[in-house]
Coordinates of C-alpha atoms and ligand atoms in Angstrom, one line a residue:
M1 CA 29.8 -14.4 -12.1
A2 CA 28.1 -11.0 -11.8
P3 CA 30.5 -8.4 -13.7
V4 CA 32.2 -6.0 -11.4
A5 CA 29.8 -3.3 -12.3
E6 CA 26.8 -5.0 -10.5
K7 CA 28.6 -6.1 -7.6
T8 CA 26.6 -4.1 -4.8
D9 CA 28.5 -1.1 -3.2
E10 CA 26.9 -0.6 0.6
R11 CA 29.4 -3.4 1.5
R12 CA 28.1 -2.6 4.9
S13 CA 24.3 -4.6 3.5
A14 CA 25.7 -7.1 2.2
T15 CA 27.1 -7.8 5.2
V16 CA 24.1 -7.3 7.2
S17 CA 21.8 -9.4 5.2
N18 CA 22.3 -12.0 1.4
L19 CA 18.4 -9.7 0.5
K20 CA 21.6 -7.9 -1.6
A21 CA 22.7 -11.0 -3.4
K22 CA 19.7 -12.7 -3.5
L23 CA 18.1 -9.8 -5.3
L24 CA 21.4 -9.4 -8.4
E25 CA 20.5 -12.6 -8.7
K26 CA 17.0 -12.5 -9.0
I27 CA 17.4 -9.8 -11.8
Q28 CA 20.4 -11.0 -13.3
A29 CA 17.9 -14.5 -14.0
H30 CA 15.2 -11.6 -14.9
R31 CA 16.7 -8.9 -17.3
P32 CA 16.9 -11.6 -20.6
R33 CA 13.6 -12.1 -20.5
I34 CA 13.0 -9.1 -20.4
T35 CA 14.9 -8.2 -23.4
K36 CA 13.8 -10.8 -25.7
L37 CA 10.1 -9.7 -24.6
V38 CA 11.1 -6.1 -26.2
K39 CA 13.3 -6.7 -29.3
E40 CA 11.7 -10.1 -30.5
Q41 CA 7.8 -10.5 -29.4
G42 CA 7.1 -6.7 -28.5
K43 CA 4.2 -6.6 -31.4
I44 CA 2.2 -8.7 -29.8
V45 CA -0.8 -7.6 -29.1
I46 CA -2.3 -7.7 -25.4
D47 CA -4.8 -5.7 -25.3
N48 CA -7.0 -2.4 -27.6
V49 CA -8.8 0.3 -25.9
T50 CA -12.4 1.2 -26.8
I51 CA -13.5 5.3 -25.5
D52 CA -15.2 4.3 -22.1
Q53 CA -11.5 2.9 -21.4
C54 CA -10.1 6.5 -22.3
I55 CA -12.0 8.0 -20.7
G56 CA -12.9 5.9 -17.4
G57 CA -9.5 6.1 -15.8
A58 CA -7.7 3.3 -18.7
R59 CA -9.6 0.9 -16.2
D60 CA -8.5 -2.7 -17.3
V61 CA -6.2 -1.6 -19.6
R62 CA -3.1 -3.9 -19.6
C63 CA -0.1 -2.3 -19.7
L64 CA 2.1 -1.4 -16.5
V65 CA 4.1 -5.2 -15.0
T66 CA 5.0 -6.1 -12.1
D67 CA 5.8 -9.7 -10.7
I68 CA 6.0 -8.5 -7.4
S69 CA 1.4 -8.8 -6.9
Y70 CA -1.4 -9.4 -9.2
L71 CA -4.7 -8.6 -8.9
D72 CA -7.6 -11.7 -10.1
P73 CA -11.0 -9.8 -10.5
L74 CA -12.8 -13.0 -8.1
E75 CA -10.2 -14.5 -6.6
G76 CA -7.9 -11.0 -4.7
I77 CA -4.6 -10.7 -4.4
R78 CA -1.7 -12.5 -4.3
F79 CA 1.6 -12.1 -3.3
R80 CA 4.4 -13.1 -5.5
G81 CA 2.2 -15.9 -6.5
K82 CA 1.0 -16.7 -2.2
T83 CA -3.0 -15.3 -1.5
I84 CA -3.0 -13.8 2.1
P85 CA -3.4 -17.1 4.2
E86 CA -0.9 -18.8 1.7
T87 CA 1.4 -15.7 3.0
F88 CA 0.8 -15.7 6.1
A89 CA 1.5 -19.3 6.9
A90 CA 4.7 -19.0 5.2
L91 CA 6.8 -16.3 6.5
P92 CA 9.2 -17.1 9.5
K93 CA 6.9 -15.5 12.9
V94 CA 7.9 -13.6 15.5
P95 CA 8.5 -15.5 18.3
G96 CA 5.3 -15.4 20.7
S97 CA 3.5 -14.2 17.8
E98 CA 0.6 -15.0 15.3
Y99 CA 1.9 -13.1 12.3
P100 CA 4.5 -12.4 10.1
Y101 CA 7.7 -10.5 11.2
V102 CA 7.5 -7.3 8.6
E103 CA 11.0 -7.5 7.5
A104 CA 10.2 -10.9 6.6
H105 CA 7.4 -9.2 3.9
W106 CA 10.1 -7.0 2.3
F107 CA 12.3 -10.1 1.7
F108 CA 8.9 -12.1 0.5
L109 CA 8.1 -9.3 -1.5
M110 CA 11.6 -8.8 -3.4
T111 CA 12.7 -11.4 -4.2
G112 CA 9.8 -14.3 -4.2
D113 CA 11.9 -16.5 -2.0
V114 CA 10.5 -17.1 1.3
P115 CA 13.2 -16.2 3.9
T116 CA 14.5 -18.3 6.1
K117 CA 13.9 -16.7 10.4
E118 CA 17.9 -15.9 9.5
E119 CA 16.9 -14.4 6.3
A120 CA 15.0 -12.2 8.0
L121 CA 16.4 -11.5 11.4
A122 CA 19.3 -10.3 8.5
I123 CA 17.1 -8.0 7.6
A124 CA 15.5 -6.6 10.6
E125 CA 19.3 -6.0 11.5
D126 CA 19.6 -4.4 8.1
F127 CA 16.3 -2.0 9.2
K128 CA 17.5 -0.7 12.5
S129 CA 21.3 0.1 11.8
R130 CA 19.3 2.3 8.4
A131 CA 16.2 3.6 10.8
Q132 CA 18.4 6.9 11.7
V133 CA 15.9 10.1 11.1
P134 CA 17.5 12.8 11.1
Q135 CA 16.3 15.9 13.5
Y136 CA 16.2 17.7 10.2
V137 CA 12.5 15.7 9.6
F138 CA 11.1 16.3 12.6
D139 CA 11.7 19.8 12.3
V140 CA 10.5 19.7 9.2
L141 CA 7.0 18.4 11.5
R142 CA 6.9 20.5 14.1
A143 CA 7.6 23.7 12.3
M144 CA 4.1 23.0 10.4
P145 CA 0.9 23.8 11.5
R146 CA -0.3 21.0 14.2
D147 CA -4.1 20.8 12.4
T148 CA -2.1 19.9 9.4
H149 CA -3.7 15.9 8.1
P150 CA -1.1 13.7 8.9
M151 CA -0.9 12.6 5.2
T152 CA 0.7 16.3 4.3
M153 CA 2.2 15.1 7.0
F154 CA 3.6 11.7 6.6
S155 CA 4.7 12.6 2.5
A156 CA 6.3 16.4 3.2
A157 CA 8.8 14.1 5.6
I158 CA 9.8 12.1 3.6
V159 CA 10.0 14.5 0.6
S160 CA 12.4 16.5 3.3
M161 CA 14.9 13.7 3.2
Q162 CA 15.4 13.8 -0.8
R163 CA 19.3 15.7 -0.4
E164 CA 19.9 11.5 1.6
S165 CA 19.0 9.7 -1.6
L166 CA 21.7 8.0 -3.2
F167 CA 20.5 7.6 -6.8
A168 CA 20.7 10.9 -6.9
K169 CA 24.5 11.6 -6.3
R170 CA 25.4 7.9 -8.1
Y171 CA 23.5 9.4 -11.2
S172 CA 24.7 12.9 -10.6
E173 CA 28.1 11.3 -11.2
G174 CA 27.2 9.2 -14.1
M175 CA 26.5 5.6 -13.0
K176 CA 25.8 2.7 -16.0
K177 CA 21.7 2.2 -16.2
T178 CA 22.7 -1.0 -15.6
E179 CA 23.6 0.0 -11.8
Y180 CA 21.3 2.1 -11.0
W181 CA 19.1 -0.7 -9.0
D182 CA 21.4 -0.3 -6.4
P183 CA 21.4 2.4 -4.7
M184 CA 17.7 2.5 -5.7
Y185 CA 18.0 -0.3 -3.5
E186 CA 19.3 2.0 -0.7
D187 CA 17.2 4.1 -0.9
C188 CA 14.3 2.1 -0.5
T189 CA 15.4 0.6 2.6
N190 CA 17.1 3.2 4.2
L191 CA 13.1 4.6 3.9
M192 CA 11.6 1.6 4.7
A193 CA 13.3 1.5 7.9
K194 CA 12.8 5.1 8.4
L195 CA 9.3 5.4 8.3
P196 CA 7.3 3.0 10.7
E197 CA 9.0 6.1 13.3
I198 CA 7.7 8.7 10.8
A199 CA 4.1 7.7 11.4
A200 CA 4.8 7.4 14.9
Y201 CA 6.1 10.8 16.1
I202 CA 3.1 12.2 13.4
Y203 CA 1.1 10.3 15.6
R204 CA 2.4 11.3 18.5
M205 CA 2.9 15.1 17.8
K206 CA -0.9 15.3 17.0
F207 CA -3.2 13.2 18.2
K208 CA -1.2 12.3 22.4
G209 CA 0.2 16.0 23.8
D210 CA 3.5 15.7 21.6
T211 CA 4.7 12.9 23.9
P212 CA 7.1 11.3 20.9
I213 CA 8.1 7.6 23.0
A214 CA 12.1 7.0 21.9
S215 CA 11.7 3.8 19.3
N216 CA 13.3 0.2 20.7
P217 CA 15.9 -1.3 18.2
K218 CA 15.6 -4.7 19.9
L219 CA 12.0 -4.7 18.6
D220 CA 10.8 -6.4 15.0
L221 CA 10.1 -3.8 12.8
G222 CA 6.0 -4.6 14.3
G223 CA 6.8 -4.0 17.4
N224 CA 8.4 -1.3 17.2
F225 CA 5.9 1.0 15.8
A226 CA 3.3 -0.8 18.4
H227 CA 5.7 0.7 20.7
M228 CA 7.0 4.2 19.2
M229 CA 3.0 3.9 19.4
G230 CA 2.2 3.7 22.4
F231 CA 0.0 0.5 22.4
P232 CA 0.9 -2.3 24.2
K233 CA 0.2 -6.0 22.4
P234 CA -2.0 -7.6 20.3
Y235 CA -1.3 -3.8 18.8
D236 CA 2.1 -5.3 17.8
D237 CA 0.0 -8.1 16.2
V238 CA -2.3 -5.6 15.0
A239 CA 0.6 -4.1 13.0
R240 CA 2.5 -6.9 11.2
M241 CA -1.3 -7.7 9.9
Y242 CA -1.6 -4.7 8.7
F243 CA 1.7 -3.4 6.7
I244 CA 1.3 -7.4 5.8
L245 CA -1.9 -6.9 4.2
H246 CA -2.0 -3.3 2.9
S247 CA 1.5 -3.7 1.2
D248 CA 0.9 -4.5 -2.9
H249 CA -2.2 -4.4 -4.6
E250 CA -0.8 -5.0 -8.5
S251 CA 0.7 -1.5 -9.7
G252 CA -2.5 -0.5 -11.1
N253 CA -3.3 1.4 -8.3
V254 CA -3.1 5.1 -7.4
S255 CA -0.6 4.9 -5.3
A256 CA 1.8 2.5 -6.5
H257 CA 1.1 3.4 -9.6
A258 CA 2.0 7.3 -9.1
T259 CA 5.2 6.1 -7.3
H260 CA 6.4 4.0 -10.5
L261 CA 5.6 6.7 -12.7
V262 CA 7.6 9.5 -10.8
A263 CA 10.6 7.2 -10.3
S264 CA 10.0 6.2 -14.4
T265 CA 12.3 9.9 -14.6
L266 CA 15.1 8.8 -12.8
S267 CA 13.2 11.0 -9.5
D268 CA 13.9 8.5 -7.2
A269 CA 12.6 6.6 -4.5
Y270 CA 12.0 10.0 -2.1
F271 CA 10.2 12.0 -4.4
A272 CA 8.3 8.7 -5.7
L273 CA 6.7 7.1 -2.3
S274 CA 5.7 10.9 -0.9
A275 CA 3.7 10.8 -4.1
G276 CA 2.3 8.0 -4.0
I277 CA 1.3 8.8 -0.4
N278 CA -0.2 11.9 -2.0
G279 CA -2.2 9.3 -4.2
L280 CA -2.7 7.2 -1.4
A281 CA -4.7 10.0 0.1
G282 CA -7.6 10.7 -2.0
P283 CA -11.1 9.3 -0.2
L284 CA -11.2 7.2 -3.4
H285 CA -8.1 5.7 -2.9
G286 CA -6.4 5.0 1.6
L287 CA -8.9 7.9 2.4
A288 CA -11.5 5.5 2.4
N289 CA -10.5 3.7 6.2
Q290 CA -11.0 7.1 7.5
E291 CA -14.3 7.7 5.8
V292 CA -15.4 4.4 7.1
L293 CA -15.1 4.6 10.4
S294 CA -16.4 8.7 10.8
W295 CA -19.7 7.5 8.6
I296 CA -20.2 4.6 11.2
Q297 CA -19.6 7.2 14.2
D298 CA -22.5 9.3 12.6
V299 CA -24.9 6.1 12.4
F300 CA -24.2 5.7 16.0
K301 CA -24.7 8.9 16.8
Q302 CA -27.7 9.2 14.8
L303 CA -29.0 6.5 16.7
G304 CA -28.3 7.9 19.9
G305 CA -25.4 5.4 19.8
K306 CA -27.3 1.8 19.7
L307 CA -26.9 -1.0 17.5
P308 CA -29.7 0.4 14.8
T309 CA -31.9 -2.4 13.7
E310 CA -31.4 -3.4 10.3
E311 CA -34.1 -1.0 8.6
E312 CA -32.8 2.0 9.7
L313 CA -29.2 1.1 8.8
K314 CA -30.7 0.3 5.5
K315 CA -32.5 3.5 5.9
F316 CA -29.2 4.7 6.6
L317 CA -27.4 3.5 3.1
W318 CA -30.1 5.1 0.9
D319 CA -29.6 8.5 2.7
T320 CA -25.6 8.3 2.3
L321 CA -26.4 7.1 -1.6
N322 CA -29.5 10.1 -2.4
S323 CA -27.0 13.1 -0.8
G324 CA -24.2 12.0 -3.4
K325 CA -22.4 10.6 -1.3
V326 CA -20.5 7.0 -2.7
I327 CA -20.8 3.4 0.7
P328 CA -17.4 4.5 1.5
G329 CA -15.1 1.0 2.0
Y330 CA -17.6 -0.6 -0.4
G331 CA -16.3 -1.2 -4.7
H332 CA -13.9 -1.8 -5.9
A333 CA -12.3 -0.6 -10.0
V334 CA -10.8 -4.5 -10.1
L335 CA -12.5 -6.1 -7.8
R336 CA -15.6 -8.4 -8.8
K337 CA -15.8 -10.0 -4.7
T338 CA -15.4 -9.7 -1.0
D339 CA -11.6 -8.3 -1.0
P340 CA -9.7 -11.0 0.6
R341 CA -8.4 -8.6 3.4
Y342 CA -11.7 -7.7 4.4
V343 CA -12.3 -11.6 5.2
S344 CA -8.3 -11.3 6.8
Q345 CA -9.6 -8.7 8.5
M346 CA -13.1 -10.1 9.2
E347 CA -11.8 -14.0 10.6
F348 CA -9.2 -11.3 13.1
C349 CA -12.1 -9.4 14.4
Q350 CA -13.9 -12.9 15.2
K351 CA -11.2 -14.4 17.2
N352 CA -10.5 -11.6 19.4
L353 CA -13.1 -8.6 19.1
P354 CA -16.1 -10.6 18.4
D355 CA -18.8 -8.8 20.5
Y356 CA -17.3 -5.8 20.0
P357 CA -20.8 -3.6 18.8
M358 CA -18.0 -1.8 16.1
F359 CA -18.0 -5.2 14.4
K360 CA -20.8 -5.9 14.5
L361 CA -22.4 -3.5 12.9
V362 CA -19.7 -3.8 10.2
N363 CA -20.5 -7.2 10.3
M364 CA -24.3 -5.7 9.8
I365 CA -23.9 -3.7 7.3
Y366 CA -22.1 -6.2 4.8
K367 CA -24.9 -8.1 5.3
V368 CA -27.4 -5.3 3.8
A369 CA -25.2 -2.7 1.4
P370 CA -24.8 -5.3 -1.1
D371 CA -27.9 -6.0 -2.0
I372 CA -28.6 -1.8 -1.9
L373 CA -25.7 -1.3 -3.9
R374 CA -26.9 -3.8 -6.0
E375 CA -30.1 -2.0 -6.2
H376 CA -29.0 2.0 -6.3
G377 CA -27.2 0.5 -9.4
K378 CA -23.9 1.9 -10.0
A379 CA -21.4 -0.3 -8.7
K380 CA -19.9 -2.2 -10.5
N381 CA -19.0 -4.4 -7.6
P382 CA -20.4 -4.3 -4.6
W383 CA -18.6 -5.8 -2.0
P384 CA -16.2 -4.3 0.6
N385 CA -13.5 -3.5 0.6
V386 CA -9.8 -3.5 2.2
D387 CA -11.2 -0.4 4.2
A388 CA -14.4 -1.4 5.2
Q389 CA -13.6 -3.7 8.3
S390 CA -9.7 -1.9 8.6
G391 CA -10.0 1.0 10.9
V392 CA -12.7 -1.4 13.6
I393 CA -9.4 -2.7 14.3
Q394 CA -8.1 0.1 15.3
W395 CA -10.6 2.2 16.8
Y396 CA -10.8 -1.1 19.4
Y397 CA -7.3 -1.0 20.6
G398 CA -7.3 3.1 21.2
L399 CA -6.7 4.1 18.3
T400 CA -9.3 6.6 17.8
E401 CA -7.9 10.1 15.6
Y402 CA -9.6 8.3 12.7
D403 CA -7.2 10.8 10.7
F404 CA -4.3 9.2 10.9
Y405 CA -5.8 5.7 9.7
T406 CA -4.0 6.1 6.2
V407 CA -0.9 7.0 7.4
L408 CA -1.1 2.9 8.7
F409 CA -2.1 2.4 5.2
G410 CA 0.8 4.5 3.8
V411 CA 3.6 2.5 5.9
G412 CA 2.2 -0.9 4.1
R413 CA 1.8 0.2 1.1
A414 CA 5.7 1.7 1.6
L415 CA 7.1 -1.7 0.8
G416 CA 4.9 -2.6 -2.2
V417 CA 5.7 0.0 -3.7
L418 CA 9.1 0.5 -2.6
A419 CA 10.2 -3.5 -3.7
N420 CA 8.3 -2.4 -7.1
I421 CA 10.8 0.5 -7.8
T422 CA 13.2 -1.4 -6.9
W423 CA 12.2 -3.5 -9.9
D424 CA 11.5 -0.8 -12.1
R425 CA 14.6 0.4 -12.1
A426 CA 16.1 -2.6 -12.2
L427 CA 14.2 -3.9 -15.7
G428 CA 15.0 -0.4 -17.4
Y429 CA 11.7 0.4 -17.3
A430 CA 11.1 3.2 -19.2
L431 CA 10.0 6.4 -18.5
E432 CA 6.1 6.3 -18.3
R433 CA 4.7 8.4 -21.1
P434 CA 0.7 7.6 -22.5
K435 CA -0.5 9.3 -25.9
S436 CA -3.6 12.3 -25.0
V437 CA -6.2 12.0 -28.1
T438 CA -8.8 15.8 -27.9
T439 CA -11.4 15.3 -28.0
D440 CA -12.9 16.5 -32.1
M441 CA -10.9 13.2 -32.3
L442 CA -12.5 10.4 -30.7
E443 CA -15.6 11.7 -31.8
K444 CA -14.6 11.7 -35.6
W445 CA -13.5 8.0 -34.4
A446 CA -17.0 7.4 -32.8
A447 CA -18.5 7.7 -36.6
E448 CA -15.7 5.9 -38.1
G449 CA -16.9 2.6 -35.8
G450 CA -12.7 3.0 -34.7
R451 CA -9.9 4.7 -35.4
K452 CA -8.2 2.7 -38.1
L453 CA -5.0 1.2 -37.4
A454 CA -2.0 1.4 -39.8
Ligands
NMX501 N1 -20.8 4.0 -3.6 C1 -22.0 4.4 -4.1 N2 -21.6 4.2 -5.6 C2 -20.3 3.8 -6.2 C3 -19.8 3.0 -5.0 C4 -19.8 2.8 -4.0 N3 -19.8 2.8 -2.9 N4 -18.8 2.4 -5.2 C5 -18.9 3.2 -6.7 N5 -20.3 3.8 -6.9 C6 -20.7 4.7 -8.4 C7 -18.7 5.5 -8.6 O1 -19.0 6.6 -8.3 C8 -20.0 5.7 -10.4 O2 -20.8 6.5 -10.4 P1 -21.0 7.4 -11.7 O3 -21.7 6.3 -12.8 O4 -22.0 8.1 -10.7 O5 -19.2 8.1 -12.4 C9 -19.8 3.9 -10.0 O6 -20.7 3.6 -9.1 C10 -19.4 3.3 -11.3 O7 -17.7 3.6 -10.2 P2 -17.8 1.8 -11.0 O8 -16.8 1.8 -11.9 O9 -17.8 1.0 -10.0 O10 -16.4 2.2 -9.3 P3 -14.6 2.4 -9.9 O11 -13.8 2.0 -10.2 O12 -15.1 4.0 -11.4 O13 -14.3 3.4 -8.5 C11 -14.1 3.3 -6.5 C12 -14.0 2.2 -8.0 C13 -13.2 1.7 -5.0 C14 -13.1 4.3 -6.7 C15 -15.5 2.6 -5.9 O14 -16.4 1.7 -6.0 C16 -15.3 4.0 -4.5 O15 -15.9 5.1 -4.6 N6 -15.8 3.5 -3.8 C17 -16.3 4.3 -2.2 C18 -14.6 4.7 -1.8 C19 -13.8 3.0 -1.4 O16 -13.9 3.0 -0.8 N7 -12.5 3.6 -1.9 C20 -11.7 2.7 -1.1 C21 -10.5 1.8 -1.8 C22 -9.9 1.1 -2.1 N8 -8.7 1.1 -1.8 O17 -8.4 1.4 -0.1 O18 -8.2 1.6 -2.4
MLT502 C1 -5.8 -0.9 -2.8 O1 -4.8 -1.5 -2.2 O2 -4.0 -0.1 -3.5 C2 -6.7 -0.5 -3.7 O3 -7.5 -2.4 -3.3 C3 -7.1 -0.1 -4.9 C4 -6.5 -0.6 -6.1 O4 -6.2 -1.6 -5.5 O5 -7.2 0.1 -7.1

């Protein structure tokens, strides 16, 4: 039986949904595995670090743990052991929709168990009871210059709610380490429930003449998001697909890592997620999806609005590379094949918008870009990533303000990183603090053929 101190203190969520009780069971079963690994097997070597990894962004160094997703370079992402098609097939679907409840994916990422439809609906109810965004968040957003980037607004809105943190409150009152996960879970769930409305508010305020649409509590998260954005069906399914696809990509990507790093100081979820969103806002990470769209628009502009020939496209790609820019949406730090998230969206396009010129152009790029990148000889992975395809779908359904695309990525990414930091606190993961060295040291160790390990 759970010790009294571990009983969940937010009765509301325990009564509405069984997720928290399940999570506690899972946490209690998992803790002894971590204790054993650290105490009995802690000195077993699992990796070593070379000078180019030290200078080159720690690529491929195994020094983070997560059980929520794993990224195989050749296969792509698995959420809790399931591929993308397996995940979509397993999770309960919203009636009349081809895609699952986002709320079901939250349950799945948190616990590793596929929820029943009733469990998914209970999460949807729980989210609704937490969804009201404080008025001061809207006031903060309205006080910002209207030309502020939507990612800046999104990050500011998140951090502005830090005063709501139950984790910070409970920590200042003095709580046991074994209890940390509980208010962290509460903060993460409260945040996740509010993010869709915050994102939609930013969109409508900034791009739709300041005409926010009130939430419809009868709808699931994806359906309500589409409603608040002002887009008719099937945008609800686009939202569900998009949020699930972008949810998690193991722990080393910048948004997940930044969230984890900040949370490792026992900063609360509001500080941590805002940091992760700031990382996502970089063009080498989540902002690439807006870059892809502006780049594709340039292709059309330069060619007078028509589809290019293969030769014209090849020249455009080479011009991009020769001007010192990257081909946005191509390459990856881990993947060494076409991103299955790209494939999943490609299949959606083939079914729903097969003749759309922009989709045709994306396919043409897919045909020529890998060979060009190989010939260029720099990128280790010449294949497309998630961002190469996602903007086209948004554009087709009327979301043409591509500055907003990374906010969509951010709402989806929150599912994974918030589940991760809940588990970080449950398993007592340490303050993250890798060791740095100087260039002199690297040169000395290089001359000696390697650093002498004790
Ligand atoms: N176009 C041109 N050059 C590239 C590309 C590309 N798409 N991808 C990698 N390179 C270059 C890279 O700039 C580097 O050049 P240099 O040696 O001059 O610094 C070289 O190839 C080696 O880089 P890699 O080891 O292949 O890639 P890395 O792990 O450093 O970076 C990305 C991964 C994703 C940042 C990189 O492939 C890239 O910049 N891609 C374009 C931007 C993009 O699509 N980002 C989105 C990633 C997914 N996401 O959503 O986060
Ligand atoms: C992601 O989804 O986070 C990106 O593909 C980047 C990464 O995994 O490094």
